[in-house]
mmCIF file of C-alpha atoms and ligand atoms in Angstrom:
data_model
loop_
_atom_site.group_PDB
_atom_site.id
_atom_site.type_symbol
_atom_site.label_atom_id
_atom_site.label_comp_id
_atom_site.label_asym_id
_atom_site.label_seq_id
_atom_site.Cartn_x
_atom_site.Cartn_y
_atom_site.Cartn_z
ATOM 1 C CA UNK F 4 -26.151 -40.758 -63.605
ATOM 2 C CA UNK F 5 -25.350 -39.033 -60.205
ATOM 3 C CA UNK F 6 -26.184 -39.446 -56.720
ATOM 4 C CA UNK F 7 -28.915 -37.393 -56.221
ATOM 5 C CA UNK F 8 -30.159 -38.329 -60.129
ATOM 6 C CA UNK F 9 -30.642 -41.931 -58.123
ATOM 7 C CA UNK F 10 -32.306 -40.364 -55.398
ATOM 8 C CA UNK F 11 -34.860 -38.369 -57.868
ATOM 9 C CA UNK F 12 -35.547 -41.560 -59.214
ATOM 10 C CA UNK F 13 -37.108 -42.583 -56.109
ATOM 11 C CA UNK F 14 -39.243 -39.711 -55.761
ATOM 12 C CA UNK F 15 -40.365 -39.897 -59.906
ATOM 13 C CA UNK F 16 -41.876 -43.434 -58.948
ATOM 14 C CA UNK F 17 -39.200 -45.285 -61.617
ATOM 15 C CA UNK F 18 -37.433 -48.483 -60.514
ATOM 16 C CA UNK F 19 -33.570 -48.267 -60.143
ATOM 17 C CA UNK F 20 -32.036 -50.864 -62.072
ATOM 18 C CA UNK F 21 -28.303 -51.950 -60.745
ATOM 19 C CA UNK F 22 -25.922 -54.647 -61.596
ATOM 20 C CA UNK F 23 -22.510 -55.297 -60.422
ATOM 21 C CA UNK F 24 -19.291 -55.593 -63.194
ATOM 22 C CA UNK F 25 -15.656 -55.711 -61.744
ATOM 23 C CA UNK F 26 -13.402 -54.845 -64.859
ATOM 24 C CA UNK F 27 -13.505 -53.069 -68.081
ATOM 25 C CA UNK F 28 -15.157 -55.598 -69.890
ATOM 26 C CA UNK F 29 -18.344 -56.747 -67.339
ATOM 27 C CA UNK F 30 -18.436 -52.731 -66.808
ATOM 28 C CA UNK F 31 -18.958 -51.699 -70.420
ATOM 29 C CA UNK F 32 -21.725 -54.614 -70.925
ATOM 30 C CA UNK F 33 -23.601 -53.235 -68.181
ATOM 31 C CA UNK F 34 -23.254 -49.825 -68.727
ATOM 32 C CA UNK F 35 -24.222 -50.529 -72.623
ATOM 33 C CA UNK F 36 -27.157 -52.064 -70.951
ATOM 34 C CA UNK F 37 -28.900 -48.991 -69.498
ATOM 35 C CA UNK F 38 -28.575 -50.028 -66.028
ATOM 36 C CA UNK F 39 -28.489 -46.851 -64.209
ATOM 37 C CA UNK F 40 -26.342 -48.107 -61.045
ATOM 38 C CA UNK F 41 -23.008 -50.475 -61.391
ATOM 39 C CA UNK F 42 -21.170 -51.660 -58.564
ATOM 40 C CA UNK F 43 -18.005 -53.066 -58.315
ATOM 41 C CA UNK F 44 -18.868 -55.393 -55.421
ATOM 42 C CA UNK F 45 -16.753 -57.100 -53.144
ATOM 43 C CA UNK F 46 -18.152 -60.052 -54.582
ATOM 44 C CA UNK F 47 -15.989 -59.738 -56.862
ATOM 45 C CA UNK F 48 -13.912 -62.116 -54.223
ATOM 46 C CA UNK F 49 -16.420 -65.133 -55.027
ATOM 47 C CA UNK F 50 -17.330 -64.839 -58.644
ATOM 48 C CA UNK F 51 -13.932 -63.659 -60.170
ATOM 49 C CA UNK F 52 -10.986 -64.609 -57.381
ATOM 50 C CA UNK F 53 -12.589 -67.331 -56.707
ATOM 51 C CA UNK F 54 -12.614 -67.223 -52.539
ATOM 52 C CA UNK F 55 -15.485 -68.803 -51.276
ATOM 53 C CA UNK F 56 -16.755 -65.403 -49.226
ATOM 54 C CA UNK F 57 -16.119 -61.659 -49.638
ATOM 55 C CA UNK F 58 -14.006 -61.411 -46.250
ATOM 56 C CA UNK F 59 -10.349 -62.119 -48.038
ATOM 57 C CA UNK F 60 -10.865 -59.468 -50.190
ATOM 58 C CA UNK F 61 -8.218 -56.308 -49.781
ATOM 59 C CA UNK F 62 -8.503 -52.238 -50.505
ATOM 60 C CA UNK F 63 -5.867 -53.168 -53.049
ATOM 61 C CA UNK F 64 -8.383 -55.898 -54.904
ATOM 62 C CA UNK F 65 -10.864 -53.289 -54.441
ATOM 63 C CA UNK F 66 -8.797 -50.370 -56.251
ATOM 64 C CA UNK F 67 -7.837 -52.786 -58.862
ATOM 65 C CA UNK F 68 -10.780 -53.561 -60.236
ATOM 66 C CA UNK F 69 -12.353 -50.142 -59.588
ATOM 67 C CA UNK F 70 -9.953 -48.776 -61.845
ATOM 68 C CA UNK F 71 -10.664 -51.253 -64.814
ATOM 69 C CA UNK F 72 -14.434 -50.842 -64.817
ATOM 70 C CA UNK F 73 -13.952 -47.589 -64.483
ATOM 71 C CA UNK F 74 -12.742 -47.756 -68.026
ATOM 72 C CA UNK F 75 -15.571 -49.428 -69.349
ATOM 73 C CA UNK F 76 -18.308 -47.139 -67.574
ATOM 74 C CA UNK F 77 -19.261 -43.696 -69.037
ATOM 75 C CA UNK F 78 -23.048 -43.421 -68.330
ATOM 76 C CA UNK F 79 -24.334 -45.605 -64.747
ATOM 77 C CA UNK F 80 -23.166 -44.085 -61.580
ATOM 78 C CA UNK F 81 -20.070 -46.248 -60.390
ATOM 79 C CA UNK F 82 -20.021 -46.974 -56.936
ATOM 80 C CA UNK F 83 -17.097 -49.225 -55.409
ATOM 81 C CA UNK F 84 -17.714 -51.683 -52.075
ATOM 82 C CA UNK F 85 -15.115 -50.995 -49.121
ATOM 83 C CA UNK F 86 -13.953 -54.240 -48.379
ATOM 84 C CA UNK F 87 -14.465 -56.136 -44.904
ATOM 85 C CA UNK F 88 -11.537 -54.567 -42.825
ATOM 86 C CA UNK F 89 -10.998 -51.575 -44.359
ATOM 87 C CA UNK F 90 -13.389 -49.199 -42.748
ATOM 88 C CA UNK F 91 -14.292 -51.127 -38.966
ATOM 89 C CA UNK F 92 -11.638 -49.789 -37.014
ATOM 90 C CA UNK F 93 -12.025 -46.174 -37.393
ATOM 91 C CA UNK F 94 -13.667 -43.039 -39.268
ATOM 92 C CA UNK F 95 -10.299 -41.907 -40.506
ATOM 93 C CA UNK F 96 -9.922 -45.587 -41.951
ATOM 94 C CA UNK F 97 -13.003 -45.414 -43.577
ATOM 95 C CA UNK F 98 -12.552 -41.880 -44.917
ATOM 96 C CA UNK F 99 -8.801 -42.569 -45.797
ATOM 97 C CA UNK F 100 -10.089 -45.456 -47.916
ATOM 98 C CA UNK F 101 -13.267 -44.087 -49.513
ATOM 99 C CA UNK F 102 -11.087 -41.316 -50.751
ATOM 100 C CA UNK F 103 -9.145 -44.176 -52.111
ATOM 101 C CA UNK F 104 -11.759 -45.449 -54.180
ATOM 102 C CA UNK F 105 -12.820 -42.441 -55.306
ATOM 103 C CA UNK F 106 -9.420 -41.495 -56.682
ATOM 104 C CA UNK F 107 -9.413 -44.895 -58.762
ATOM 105 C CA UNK F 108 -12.585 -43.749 -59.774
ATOM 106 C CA UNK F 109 -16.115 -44.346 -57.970
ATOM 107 C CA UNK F 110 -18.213 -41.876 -57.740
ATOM 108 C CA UNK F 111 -19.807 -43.488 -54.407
ATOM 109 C CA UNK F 112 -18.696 -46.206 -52.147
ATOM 110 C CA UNK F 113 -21.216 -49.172 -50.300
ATOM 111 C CA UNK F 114 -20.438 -50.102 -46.955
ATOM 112 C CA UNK F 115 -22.111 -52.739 -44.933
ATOM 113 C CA UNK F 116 -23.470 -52.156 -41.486
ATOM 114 C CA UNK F 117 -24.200 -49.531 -38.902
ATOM 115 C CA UNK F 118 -20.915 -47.817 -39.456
ATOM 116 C CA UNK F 119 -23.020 -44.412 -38.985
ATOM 117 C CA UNK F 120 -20.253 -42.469 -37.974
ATOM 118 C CA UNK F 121 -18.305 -43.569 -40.843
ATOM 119 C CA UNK F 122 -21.075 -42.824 -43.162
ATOM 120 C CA UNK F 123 -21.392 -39.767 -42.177
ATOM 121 C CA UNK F 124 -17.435 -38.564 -42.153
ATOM 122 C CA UNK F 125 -17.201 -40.147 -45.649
ATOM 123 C CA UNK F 126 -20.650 -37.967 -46.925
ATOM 124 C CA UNK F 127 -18.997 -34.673 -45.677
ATOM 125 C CA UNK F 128 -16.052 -35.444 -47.217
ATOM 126 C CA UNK F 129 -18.050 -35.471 -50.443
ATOM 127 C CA UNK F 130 -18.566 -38.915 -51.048
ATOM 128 C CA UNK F 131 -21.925 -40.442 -51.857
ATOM 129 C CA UNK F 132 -22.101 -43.821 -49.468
ATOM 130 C CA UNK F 133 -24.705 -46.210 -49.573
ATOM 131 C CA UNK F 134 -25.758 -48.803 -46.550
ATOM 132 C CA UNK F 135 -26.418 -52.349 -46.828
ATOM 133 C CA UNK F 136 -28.288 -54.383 -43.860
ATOM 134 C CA UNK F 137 -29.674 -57.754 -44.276
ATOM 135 C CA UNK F 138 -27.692 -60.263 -45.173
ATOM 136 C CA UNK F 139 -24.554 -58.843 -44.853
ATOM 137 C CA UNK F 140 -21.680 -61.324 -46.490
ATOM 138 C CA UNK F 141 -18.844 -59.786 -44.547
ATOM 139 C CA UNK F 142 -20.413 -60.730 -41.517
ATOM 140 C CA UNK F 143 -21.453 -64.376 -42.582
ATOM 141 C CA UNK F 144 -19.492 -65.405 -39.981
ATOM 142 C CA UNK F 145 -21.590 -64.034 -37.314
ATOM 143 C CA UNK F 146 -24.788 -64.825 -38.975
ATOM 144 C CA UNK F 147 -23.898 -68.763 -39.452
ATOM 145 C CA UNK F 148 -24.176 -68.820 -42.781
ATOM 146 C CA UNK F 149 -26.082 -66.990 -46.200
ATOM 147 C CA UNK F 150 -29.234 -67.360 -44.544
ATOM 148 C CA UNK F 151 -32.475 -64.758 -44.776
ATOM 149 C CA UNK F 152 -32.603 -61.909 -42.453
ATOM 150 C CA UNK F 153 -35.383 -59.890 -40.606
ATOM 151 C CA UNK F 154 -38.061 -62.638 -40.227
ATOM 152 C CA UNK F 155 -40.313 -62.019 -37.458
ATOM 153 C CA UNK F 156 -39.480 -59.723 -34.545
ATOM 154 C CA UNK F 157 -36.135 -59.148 -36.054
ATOM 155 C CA UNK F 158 -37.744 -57.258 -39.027
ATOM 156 C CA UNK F 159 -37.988 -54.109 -36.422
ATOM 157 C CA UNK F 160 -33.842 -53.945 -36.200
ATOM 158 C CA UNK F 161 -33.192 -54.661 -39.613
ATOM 159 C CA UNK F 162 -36.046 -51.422 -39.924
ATOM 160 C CA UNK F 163 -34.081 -49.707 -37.061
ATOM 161 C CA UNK F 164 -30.861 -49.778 -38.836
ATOM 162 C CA UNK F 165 -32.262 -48.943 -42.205
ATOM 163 C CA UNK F 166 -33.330 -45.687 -40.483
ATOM 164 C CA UNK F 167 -29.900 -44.835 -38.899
ATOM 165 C CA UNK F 168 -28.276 -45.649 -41.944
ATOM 166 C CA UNK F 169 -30.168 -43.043 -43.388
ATOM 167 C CA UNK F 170 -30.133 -40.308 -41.029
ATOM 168 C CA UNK F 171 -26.061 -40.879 -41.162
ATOM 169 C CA UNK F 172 -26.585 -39.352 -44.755
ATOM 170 C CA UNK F 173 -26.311 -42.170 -47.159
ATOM 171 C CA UNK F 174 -28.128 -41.482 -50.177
ATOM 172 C CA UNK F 175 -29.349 -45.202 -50.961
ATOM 173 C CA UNK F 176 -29.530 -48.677 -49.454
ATOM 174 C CA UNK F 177 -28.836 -52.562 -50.314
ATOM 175 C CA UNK F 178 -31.677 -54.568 -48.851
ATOM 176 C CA UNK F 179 -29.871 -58.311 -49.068
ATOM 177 C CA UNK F 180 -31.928 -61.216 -48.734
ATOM 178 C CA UNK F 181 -34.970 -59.832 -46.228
ATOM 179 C CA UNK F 182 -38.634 -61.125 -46.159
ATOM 180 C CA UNK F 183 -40.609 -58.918 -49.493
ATOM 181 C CA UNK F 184 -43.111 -57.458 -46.638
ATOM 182 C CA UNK F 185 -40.234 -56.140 -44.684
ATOM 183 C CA UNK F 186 -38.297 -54.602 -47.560
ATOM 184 C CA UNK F 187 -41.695 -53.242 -49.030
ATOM 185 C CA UNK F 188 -42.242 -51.563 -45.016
ATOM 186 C CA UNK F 189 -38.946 -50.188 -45.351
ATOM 187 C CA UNK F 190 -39.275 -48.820 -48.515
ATOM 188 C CA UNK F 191 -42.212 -47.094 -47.973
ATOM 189 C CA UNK F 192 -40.966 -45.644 -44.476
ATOM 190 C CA UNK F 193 -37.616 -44.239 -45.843
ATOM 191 C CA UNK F 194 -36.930 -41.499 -47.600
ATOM 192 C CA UNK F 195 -33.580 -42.485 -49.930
ATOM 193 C CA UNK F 196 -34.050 -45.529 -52.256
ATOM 194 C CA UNK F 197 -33.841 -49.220 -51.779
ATOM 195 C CA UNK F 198 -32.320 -51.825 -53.922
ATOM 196 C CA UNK F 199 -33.146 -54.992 -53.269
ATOM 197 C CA UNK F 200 -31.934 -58.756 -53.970
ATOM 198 C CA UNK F 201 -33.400 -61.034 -52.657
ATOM 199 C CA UNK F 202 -35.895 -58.411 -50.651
ATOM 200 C CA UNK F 203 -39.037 -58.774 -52.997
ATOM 201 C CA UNK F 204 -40.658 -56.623 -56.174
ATOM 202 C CA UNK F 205 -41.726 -53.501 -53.935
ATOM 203 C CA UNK F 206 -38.161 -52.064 -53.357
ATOM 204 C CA UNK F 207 -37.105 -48.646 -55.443
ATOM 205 C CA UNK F 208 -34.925 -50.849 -57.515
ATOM 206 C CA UNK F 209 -33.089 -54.362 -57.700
ATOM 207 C CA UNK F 210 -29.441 -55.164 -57.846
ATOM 208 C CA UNK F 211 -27.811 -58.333 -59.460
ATOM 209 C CA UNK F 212 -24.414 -60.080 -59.735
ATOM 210 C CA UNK F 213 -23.321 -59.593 -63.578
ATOM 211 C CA UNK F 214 -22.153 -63.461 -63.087
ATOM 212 C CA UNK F 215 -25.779 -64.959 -61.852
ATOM 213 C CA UNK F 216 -27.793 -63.341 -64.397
ATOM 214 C CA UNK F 217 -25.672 -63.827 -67.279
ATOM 215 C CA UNK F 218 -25.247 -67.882 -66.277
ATOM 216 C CA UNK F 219 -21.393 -67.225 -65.699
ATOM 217 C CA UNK F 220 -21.839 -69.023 -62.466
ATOM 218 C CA UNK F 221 -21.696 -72.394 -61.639
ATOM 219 C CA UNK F 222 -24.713 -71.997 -59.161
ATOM 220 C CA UNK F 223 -27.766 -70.871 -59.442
ATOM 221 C CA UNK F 224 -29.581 -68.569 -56.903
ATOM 222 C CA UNK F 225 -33.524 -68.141 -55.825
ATOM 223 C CA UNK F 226 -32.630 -64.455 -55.415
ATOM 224 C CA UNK F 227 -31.421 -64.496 -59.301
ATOM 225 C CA UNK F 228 -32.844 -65.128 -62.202
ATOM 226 C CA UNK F 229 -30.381 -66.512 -65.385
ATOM 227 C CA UNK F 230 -31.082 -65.017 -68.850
ATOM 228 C CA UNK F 231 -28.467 -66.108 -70.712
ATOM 229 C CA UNK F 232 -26.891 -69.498 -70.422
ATOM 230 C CA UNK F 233 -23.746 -67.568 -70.818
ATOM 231 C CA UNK F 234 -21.545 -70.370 -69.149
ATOM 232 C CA UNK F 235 -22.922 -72.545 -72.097
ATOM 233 C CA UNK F 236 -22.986 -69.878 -74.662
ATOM 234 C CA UNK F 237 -18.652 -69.176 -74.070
ATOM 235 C CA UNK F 238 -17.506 -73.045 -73.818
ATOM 236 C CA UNK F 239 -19.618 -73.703 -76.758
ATOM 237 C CA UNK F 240 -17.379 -70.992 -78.831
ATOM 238 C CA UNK F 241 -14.460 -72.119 -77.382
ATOM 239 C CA UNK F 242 -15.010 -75.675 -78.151
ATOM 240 C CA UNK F 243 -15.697 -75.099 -81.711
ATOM 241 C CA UNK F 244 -12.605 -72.812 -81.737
ATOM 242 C CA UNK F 245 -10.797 -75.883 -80.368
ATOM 243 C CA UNK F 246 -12.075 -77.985 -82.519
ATOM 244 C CA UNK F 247 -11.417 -76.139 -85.648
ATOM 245 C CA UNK F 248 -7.562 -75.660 -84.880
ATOM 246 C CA UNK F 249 -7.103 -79.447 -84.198
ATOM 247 C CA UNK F 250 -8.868 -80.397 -87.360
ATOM 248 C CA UNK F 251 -7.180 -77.368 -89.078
ATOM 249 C CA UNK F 252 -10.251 -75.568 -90.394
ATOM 250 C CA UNK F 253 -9.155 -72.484 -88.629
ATOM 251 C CA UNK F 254 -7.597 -70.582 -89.425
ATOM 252 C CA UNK F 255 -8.620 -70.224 -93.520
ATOM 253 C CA UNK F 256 -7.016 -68.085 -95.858
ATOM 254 C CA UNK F 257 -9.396 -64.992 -94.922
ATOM 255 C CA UNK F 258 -7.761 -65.256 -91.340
ATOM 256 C CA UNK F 259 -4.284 -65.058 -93.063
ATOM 257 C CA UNK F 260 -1.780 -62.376 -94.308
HETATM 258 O O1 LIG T 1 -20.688 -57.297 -53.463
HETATM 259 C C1 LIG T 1 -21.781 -57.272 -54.046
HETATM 260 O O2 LIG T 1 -21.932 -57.731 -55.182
HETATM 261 C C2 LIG T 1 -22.906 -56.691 -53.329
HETATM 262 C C3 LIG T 1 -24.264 -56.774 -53.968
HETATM 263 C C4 LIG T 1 -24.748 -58.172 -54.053
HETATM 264 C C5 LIG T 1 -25.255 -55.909 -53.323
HETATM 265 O O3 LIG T 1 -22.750 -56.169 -52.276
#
């Protein structure tokens, strides 16, 4: 998958199906899945690091775990999040450090915000970039909180942004937790695609955390959908494997040399 491949799904009519994965395990499952989009989200900062929001997280976490997945990724179109601080201050920041990315192996990078001119310098420097508006989670701060974006007569910014976004040359968008009419408004007035989560069944394709729909997570979202207790699933292995060395029917002689 490519770029403009994404793009053309948009204009075929198909949905564009995305899932995050931050190493070379996570990556391979979802690439093996068919998704046609995986991102190595800063998220990674809350469902693998363990911080409680994506603002801690550094370029270097960032490369890190772009480089892994990239290993386990041969098919989707990897695109890697620039992290909070690493693309704000300037365009040669956030050029500097898309280029980083890129070299560790995305073929796109995500960037939350208005960061137009950013978006732009990084495009001409041959990156793909996708925007993100909503519910931003680098700016929770600001917001108060994970709460739902767009409602009422703020729908027109979040629309107003969306637009600028695209003009700056990004070649798709992350709709995060907006009202289903709005999302379905914006997706019909833009031309690049939108993936949604949490933004309703009308945008040009959904994105996921690997950990919430899989049931890796301790909590459960109403923007996510679990299917797979996977949290259940592993300790249930491991228990039995636990089990079966203390009582000592593990390992048997097939295990042995
Ligand atoms: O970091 C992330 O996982 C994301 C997606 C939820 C869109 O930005």
């Amino acid at each position: 998958m490519t770029a403009p491949g994404i793009r053309k799904l948009k204009s075929s009519g198909k949905k564009i199906v995305c899932i995050t994965a931050y190493d070379v395990f996570s990556g391979a499952i979802a690439d093996e899945s068919g998704a046609d989009l995986i991102l190595v989200g800063d998220s990674v900062g809350n469902v693998v690091l363990g911080m409680e929001t994506t603002i801690p997280v550094e370029m270097d976490d960032m490369l890190h775990h772009t480089m892994a997945c990239r290993q386990g990724v041969s098919k989707a179109l990897l695109v890697a999040d620039l992290p909070f601080g690493s693309y704000q201050s300037s365009v040669e920041q956030a050029v500097d450090n898309a280029v980083d990315l890129a070299k560790a192996g995305a073929e796109a990078v995500k960037l939350e915000g208005t960061f137009t001119d950013q978006i732009s310098a990084i495009a001409k420097a041959g990156i793909p970039v996708m925007g993100h508006v909503g519910m931003t989670p680098q700016s929770v701060n600001a917001f108060g909180g994970f709460r739902v974006q767009g409602r009422k007569a703020q729908g027109e910014q979040v629309m107003a942004e969306a637009k600028e976004i695209q003009d700056a040359g990004a070649f798709g968008i992350v709709l995060e937790l907006i009202p289903a009419d709005l999302a379905a408004k914006i997706t019909e007035e833009l031309d690049i695609p939108t993936i949604g989560i949490g933004a309703g069944p009308s945008c040009s394709g959904q994105i996921q955390v690997f950990h919430d729909v899989l049931g890796l997570n301790a909590d459960v979202f109403k923007h996510a959908k679990v299917y797979v207790e996977g949290r259940k699933l592993l300790g249930d292995g491991l228990k039995t494997y636990v089990s079966e060395v203390k009582t000592g029917t593990f390992p048997t002689e097939d295990n042995s040399f």
